[in-house]
Coordinates of C-alpha atoms in Angstrom, one line a residue:
X1 CA 32.7 39.2 63.6
X2 CA 33.0 35.8 63.3
X3 CA 35.1 35.4 59.7
X4 CA 34.0 32.5 57.1
X5 CA 34.3 32.5 53.5
X6 CA 31.3 32.2 50.9
X7 CA 31.6 29.0 47.5
X8 CA 29.7 30.3 44.9
X9 CA 29.5 27.5 41.6
X10 CA 28.7 28.0 38.6
X11 CA 28.6 24.8 36.5
X12 CA 27.5 22.3 39.6
X13 CA 24.2 24.6 39.9
X14 CA 23.3 22.5 36.2
X15 CA 23.2 19.4 37.3
X16 CA 19.6 19.0 38.7
X17 CA 18.7 15.5 41.1
X18 CA 22.5 14.4 40.3
X19 CA 24.1 18.2 42.0
X20 CA 24.5 16.5 45.8
X21 CA 27.2 13.8 44.0
X22 CA 29.0 16.9 42.5
X23 CA 28.5 19.2 45.4
X24 CA 30.0 16.4 47.6
X25 CA 33.1 15.4 45.8
X26 CA 33.9 19.2 45.7
X27 CA 33.2 19.4 49.6
X28 CA 35.9 16.4 49.7
X29 CA 38.4 19.1 47.6
X30 CA 38.5 22.0 49.5
X31 CA 39.2 19.8 52.7
X32 CA 41.9 17.9 51.1
X33 CA 43.5 21.1 50.5
X34 CA 42.5 23.0 53.8
X35 CA 43.1 19.9 55.8
X36 CA 47.0 21.1 56.5
X37 CA 46.0 24.9 57.6
X38 CA 43.9 23.6 60.4
X39 CA 40.9 23.2 61.5
X40 CA 37.7 24.5 59.3
X41 CA 34.5 22.9 58.9
X42 CA 32.9 22.1 55.5
X43 CA 28.9 22.0 54.4
X44 CA 26.6 23.2 51.9
X45 CA 23.3 25.3 51.7
X46 CA 21.3 26.6 49.5
X47 CA 23.5 26.5 46.4
X48 CA 26.6 27.5 47.8
X49 CA 29.5 26.3 50.2
X50 CA 29.9 27.5 53.4
X51 CA 33.6 27.6 55.3
X52 CA 34.0 27.7 58.3
X53 CA 37.3 27.8 60.1
X54 CA 37.4 26.9 63.5
X55 CA 41.2 27.8 65.0
X56 CA 43.2 30.9 64.6
X57 CA 44.2 31.4 60.2
X58 CA 45.1 33.0 57.6
X59 CA 43.1 34.5 54.8
X60 CA 45.4 34.2 52.4
X61 CA 46.1 30.7 53.0
X62 CA 43.3 30.0 53.2
X63 CA 41.9 31.3 49.9
X64 CA 45.4 30.7 48.1
X65 CA 44.3 26.5 49.1
X66 CA 40.7 26.8 48.1
X67 CA 42.0 28.5 44.7
X68 CA 43.3 25.6 43.7
X69 CA 39.9 23.2 43.4
X70 CA 38.3 23.1 40.4
X71 CA 34.4 23.4 40.4
X72 CA 34.8 27.3 42.3
X73 CA 33.7 30.0 40.6
X74 CA 34.3 32.8 43.3
X75 CA 35.5 32.2 47.1
X76 CA 34.2 35.1 49.6
X77 CA 35.5 36.1 53.1
X78 CA 32.4 37.0 54.7
X79 CA 31.6 38.1 58.0
X80 CA 28.7 36.0 59.5
X81 CA 26.7 36.8 62.6
X82 CA 24.0 34.6 63.3
X83 CA 20.6 36.5 63.3
X84 CA 19.0 38.2 60.3
X85 CA 18.0 41.0 62.5
X86 CA 17.7 44.5 60.4
X87 CA 19.3 46.9 62.7
X88 CA 22.2 44.3 64.1
X89 CA 23.0 43.6 60.0
X90 CA 22.8 47.5 59.7
X91 CA 25.4 47.7 62.1
X92 CA 27.6 45.4 61.3
X93 CA 27.6 46.4 57.9
X94 CA 29.8 49.3 59.4
X95 CA 31.9 47.9 61.3
X96 CA 32.7 45.6 58.6
X97 CA 33.4 48.6 56.4
X98 CA 35.7 50.1 58.9
X99 CA 37.7 47.2 59.0
X100 CA 37.6 46.3 55.4
X101 CA 39.3 49.7 54.4
X102 CA 41.5 52.0 55.4
X103 CA 40.2 55.6 54.0
X104 CA 37.0 56.4 52.3
X105 CA 36.9 57.8 49.2
X106 CA 35.4 56.2 46.4
X107 CA 32.0 55.2 45.1
X108 CA 29.8 51.7 46.4
X109 CA 27.1 49.9 45.7
X110 CA 24.8 47.6 47.7
X111 CA 24.0 44.0 46.3
X112 CA 21.7 42.2 48.4
X113 CA 20.5 38.7 48.5
X114 CA 17.0 36.7 50.4
X115 CA 17.4 33.2 50.7
X116 CA 14.1 34.0 52.9
X117 CA 11.7 35.4 50.7
X118 CA 9.0 36.0 54.0
X119 CA 11.6 38.7 55.2
X120 CA 9.8 41.3 55.8
X121 CA 11.8 43.9 53.3
X122 CA 12.7 42.3 49.9
X123 CA 15.8 43.0 48.0
X124 CA 15.4 46.7 47.3
X125 CA 14.3 47.8 49.8
X126 CA 17.6 46.4 51.9
X127 CA 19.4 48.0 49.5
X128 CA 18.5 50.9 49.9
X129 CA 18.3 51.3 54.1
X130 CA 21.9 49.6 54.5
X131 CA 22.7 51.6 51.5
X132 CA 21.2 54.9 53.4
X133 CA 22.4 53.9 57.0
X134 CA 26.4 53.7 55.4
X135 CA 25.8 57.1 53.6
X136 CA 25.2 58.8 57.4
X137 CA 28.5 56.9 59.0
X138 CA 30.8 57.7 55.8
X139 CA 30.6 61.5 55.1
X140 CA 32.5 61.4 52.1
X141 CA 31.2 57.8 50.2
X142 CA 29.1 58.5 47.5
X143 CA 26.2 55.8 45.9
X144 CA 26.8 54.6 42.0
X145 CA 24.5 51.7 40.9
X146 CA 25.9 51.4 37.5
X147 CA 29.8 51.7 37.7
X148 CA 30.7 51.8 41.6
X149 CA 34.3 51.3 43.1
X150 CA 33.1 48.7 45.1
X151 CA 29.9 46.6 46.0
X152 CA 29.0 45.4 49.1
X153 CA 27.0 42.4 49.4
X154 CA 24.6 40.9 51.8
X155 CA 22.7 37.4 52.1
X156 CA 20.5 37.2 54.3
X157 CA 20.0 33.0 55.0
X158 CA 19.4 31.3 58.6
X159 CA 22.6 33.4 59.3
X160 CA 23.6 36.7 57.1
X161 CA 27.1 37.3 55.4
X162 CA 28.0 40.4 54.5
X163 CA 31.4 40.9 52.5
X164 CA 33.3 42.9 49.2
X165 CA 35.8 41.0 48.1
X166 CA 35.3 38.1 45.9
X167 CA 38.1 36.1 44.7
X168 CA 37.5 34.4 41.0
X169 CA 38.1 30.3 41.5
X170 CA 39.1 28.3 38.7
X171 CA 36.2 27.1 37.2
X172 CA 35.3 23.9 36.2
X173 CA 34.3 20.0 38.0
X174 CA 35.5 19.4 41.4
X175 CA 38.6 17.1 40.2
X176 CA 37.2 13.0 40.3
X177 CA 33.7 13.8 39.5
X178 CA 34.4 12.5 36.0
X179 CA 36.2 9.2 36.3
X180 CA 40.1 8.8 35.5
X181 CA 42.4 9.3 33.3
X182 CA 46.3 8.1 32.8
X183 CA 48.4 11.3 31.4
X184 CA 51.3 10.3 29.3
X185 CA 53.4 13.3 30.6
X186 CA 56.5 14.4 28.8
X187 CA 59.5 17.0 29.7
X188 CA 57.5 19.0 26.9
X189 CA 54.6 22.4 27.6
X190 CA 52.1 20.4 26.4
X191 CA 51.4 17.6 28.0
X192 CA 51.7 19.3 31.9
X193 CA 48.7 21.7 30.1
X194 CA 46.8 18.9 28.6
X195 CA 46.7 17.0 31.6
X196 CA 45.5 20.5 33.6
X197 CA 42.9 20.6 31.2
X198 CA 41.2 17.7 31.9
X199 CA 41.7 17.7 35.3
X200 CA 39.5 21.0 35.0
X201 CA 36.5 18.9 34.0
X202 CA 36.4 16.5 36.8
X203 CA 39.1 13.8 35.6
X204 CA 41.5 12.9 38.4
X205 CA 44.4 11.5 36.6
X206 CA 47.6 9.4 36.8
X207 CA 50.9 10.2 34.5
X208 CA 53.5 7.5 32.9
X209 CA 56.6 9.2 31.9
X210 CA 59.2 6.9 29.6
X211 CA 62.9 6.8 30.5
X212 CA 65.6 6.7 28.7
X213 CA 68.3 6.2 30.6
X214 CA 71.1 6.4 30.6
X215 CA 70.5 8.3 27.1
X216 CA 69.0 10.9 29.1
X217 CA 70.2 12.3 32.3
X218 CA 68.7 12.1 36.1
X219 CA 68.3 15.6 35.6
X220 CA 65.7 14.4 33.0
X221 CA 63.8 12.6 35.4
X222 CA 63.3 14.7 38.0
X223 CA 62.4 17.5 35.4
X224 CA 59.4 15.5 35.1
X225 CA 58.6 14.7 39.1
X226 CA 58.9 18.4 39.0
X227 CA 56.0 18.8 36.6
X228 CA 53.8 16.3 38.2
X229 CA 54.2 18.4 41.3
X230 CA 53.3 21.6 39.9
X231 CA 50.3 19.5 37.8
X232 CA 49.7 18.0 41.4
X233 CA 48.7 21.2 42.9
X234 CA 45.4 21.3 41.1
X235 CA 44.9 17.8 40.2
X236 CA 45.2 16.3 44.1
X237 CA 47.8 14.3 44.5
X238 CA 49.0 11.0 41.4
X239 CA 50.8 8.3 40.7
X240 CA 53.7 8.5 38.0
X241 CA 54.8 5.2 36.3
X242 CA 57.9 5.6 35.5
X243 CA 58.4 3.2 32.8
X244 CA 62.1 1.9 31.2
X245 CA 61.9 2.2 27.6
X246 CA 65.6 2.5 25.9
X247 CA 65.7 -1.4 25.2
X248 CA 62.3 -0.5 23.0
X249 CA 64.2 2.3 21.7
X250 CA 67.7 0.9 21.1
X251 CA 65.4 -2.4 19.3
X252 CA 63.2 0.0 17.0
X253 CA 66.3 2.3 15.6
X254 CA 67.6 -1.1 15.0
X255 CA 65.5 -3.4 13.0
X256 CA 62.9 -0.6 11.6
X257 CA 63.6 1.7 9.0
X258 CA 64.2 5.5 10.5
X259 CA 61.2 7.8 9.1
X260 CA 59.4 5.3 11.2
X261 CA 60.9 5.7 14.2
X262 CA 58.6 8.5 16.0
X263 CA 55.5 6.6 14.9
X264 CA 56.4 3.2 16.1
X265 CA 57.9 4.5 19.0
X266 CA 54.2 6.3 19.9
X267 CA 52.7 3.1 18.8
X268 CA 54.2 1.5 21.6
X269 CA 54.2 4.2 24.3
X270 CA 49.9 4.1 24.1
X271 CA 49.8 0.5 24.6
X272 CA 51.7 0.4 27.3
X273 CA 50.2 3.2 29.0
X274 CA 46.6 1.1 28.0
X275 CA 48.2 -1.3 30.5
X276 CA 49.1 0.7 33.4
X277 CA 45.8 2.9 32.9
X278 CA 43.7 -0.5 33.0
X279 CA 46.0 -1.6 36.5
X280 CA 44.5 1.8 37.8
X281 CA 41.5 1.9 36.7
X282 CA 41.8 4.8 34.3
X283 CA 39.0 5.2 31.8
X284 CA 41.1 7.1 29.0
X285 CA 44.7 7.7 28.1
X286 CA 45.3 12.3 27.5
X287 CA 47.8 13.3 25.8
X288 CA 49.1 16.9 24.6
X289 CA 49.2 16.3 21.4
X290 CA 47.8 19.2 18.7
X291 CA 47.1 19.2 15.0
X292 CA 49.8 20.0 12.9
X293 CA 52.8 20.4 15.9
X294 CA 54.8 18.0 14.3
X295 CA 55.9 15.6 12.1
X296 CA 54.1 12.6 14.9
X297 CA 50.5 14.5 15.2
X298 CA 49.2 15.0 11.6
X299 CA 45.7 13.4 11.6
X300 CA 47.2 10.9 9.4
X301 CA 50.4 10.4 12.4
X302 CA 47.4 10.4 14.4
X303 CA 45.4 7.7 13.2
X304 CA 48.8 5.8 13.4
X305 CA 48.5 6.1 17.1
X306 CA 44.8 5.5 18.6
X307 CA 44.9 2.0 15.9
X308 CA 47.1 0.2 18.8
X309 CA 44.2 1.6 21.6
X310 CA 41.1 0.2 22.8
X311 CA 41.1 3.4 25.8
X312 CA 39.8 6.3 24.0
X313 CA 42.1 9.1 23.9
X314 CA 41.8 12.5 24.8
X315 CA 44.0 15.1 23.4
X316 CA 42.8 18.6 24.6
X317 CA 45.3 20.9 22.8
X318 CA 44.3 19.5 19.5
X319 CA 43.6 22.5 18.3
X320 CA 45.6 25.5 20.2
X321 CA 48.5 26.8 18.5
X322 CA 52.0 27.1 20.4
X323 CA 51.0 30.2 22.0
X324 CA 48.0 29.9 23.2
X325 CA 49.7 26.5 25.8
X326 CA 52.1 28.8 26.1
X327 CA 50.1 30.8 28.0
X328 CA 48.3 28.1 30.2
X329 CA 51.2 26.7 30.8
X330 CA 52.3 30.1 32.4
X331 CA 49.2 30.9 34.2
X332 CA 49.9 27.3 36.1
X333 CA 53.3 27.8 36.5
X334 CA 54.6 24.9 34.5
X335 CA 56.3 26.8 31.4
X336 CA 60.0 27.4 33.5
X337 CA 60.4 24.0 34.4
X338 CA 59.4 22.2 30.9
X339 CA 62.0 24.2 29.3
X340 CA 64.8 23.6 31.2
X341 CA 67.3 21.9 28.5
X342 CA 67.0 18.4 29.3
X343 CA 66.1 15.4 26.6
X344 CA 63.1 13.6 26.9
X345 CA 63.3 10.1 25.0
X346 CA 61.3 11.0 21.9
X347 CA 64.3 14.0 21.1
X348 CA 67.1 10.9 21.7
X349 CA 65.8 9.0 19.1
X350 CA 64.3 11.2 16.5
X351 CA 64.4 10.5 12.5
X352 CA 66.1 13.3 10.2
X353 CA 63.3 13.3 7.8
X354 CA 60.2 11.5 10.2
X355 CA 57.2 10.6 7.6
X356 CA 54.0 12.8 7.9
X357 CA 51.7 10.9 6.0
X358 CA 52.3 7.2 7.4
X359 CA 50.5 4.0 6.4
X360 CA 48.7 1.5 8.8
X361 CA 50.4 -0.7 7.0
X362 CA 53.0 -0.1 6.2
X363 CA 54.1 0.4 10.1
X364 CA 52.9 -3.0 10.6
X365 CA 55.1 -4.5 8.6
X366 CA 57.8 -3.1 10.3
X367 CA 56.7 -3.2 13.8
X368 CA 57.2 -7.4 12.4
X369 CA 61.0 -7.0 12.7
X370 CA 60.4 -6.6 16.1
X371 CA 60.1 -10.7 16.9
X372 CA 60.1 -10.2 20.4
X373 CA 57.8 -6.4 21.4
X374 CA 55.3 -8.5 23.8
X375 CA 58.5 -9.7 25.9
X376 CA 60.0 -6.4 26.1
X377 CA 56.8 -4.8 26.3
X378 CA 56.4 -7.1 29.5
X379 CA 59.8 -6.1 30.4
X380 CA 59.0 -2.5 30.5
X381 CA 55.8 -2.5 32.8
X382 CA 57.0 -4.9 35.2
X383 CA 59.9 -2.8 35.5
X384 CA 57.9 0.5 35.3
X385 CA 59.0 2.5 39.2
X386 CA 55.6 4.0 40.4
X387 CA 56.4 7.6 42.3
X388 CA 53.6 8.7 45.2
X389 CA 53.3 12.5 43.9
X390 CA 51.9 15.5 46.2
X391 CA 51.1 18.6 44.9
X392 CA 54.2 21.3 44.9
X393 CA 53.8 24.6 47.0
X394 CA 56.6 26.1 45.6

């Protein structure tokens, strides 16, 4: 029996005449993920994708790799036979069940699908006759058409596919099918989740991190690199731009009202992030902000931050509460790294009593005190370190 993997997608099926572009992007993403595991053939056929091994392979390793690709609804390890001969289908189904299960004390239901509507049997007849053949070969099995313990699927196409295991995928859209954006990545819980959420909608991401050395340690920077590796499991390789931000922060701290520190700092961060976004042809910025979570995330504060931006700013967590964000952080494997106790640039230069309803006019007047800010921004952009991040498999 020849093994392969059947890939089912949901949302992509609704894309009409443009669907082939999303399918091609999804196949590219699958190939990228499984390439280190051996030689595979990835092809599409009538609303399905198939990953056919051309070498010895470990099923669990392949499943785990494909599961991390956005755009997939379900993955089914299948037995493939190069015929639609019905006697062969029945006999292969029996051999498949003997290989798949150690004991046979469960209820089952047969589900059938015919891509070829001219096949001499319809789906109901296939289910009936295969089910009867299973009962003839396994006396302890019983049929339950409503709530079976196990389902046996048979799909008859140019070839026939038999399977019973269905692994849920991540859903969403294949990365790269909806442009590129720049994520403002801190060492906290929120921003890695924001990057994950945007990537799930098909957006390829790069990231920018603002480093406050020597006020933050090398371990703080490494923490962000580790978070970038974790989210790259889902987003694919990305470029992390490490911006030296200490000079700018000290200037703000010395010359601007302390209650406005965070807002002014955020405004300059957005300007620098835009510069780097434009350099890699990103079309938007992404942040992990949620309304009201901290002083810099009130509606007034967000409006003051947006005022300096020319690119759109995506905030996928804007209506989430903290526990919802934590739940996703744990799901994607970022939480334990995010809570490591290393300071980021915002926590070092934080005001005791930050303004929660900033006036943009007042903020601009304070920024006028930063007479050489353009030169400092230029230096920060020019001195940025770019780290190429590949997915972590830890």
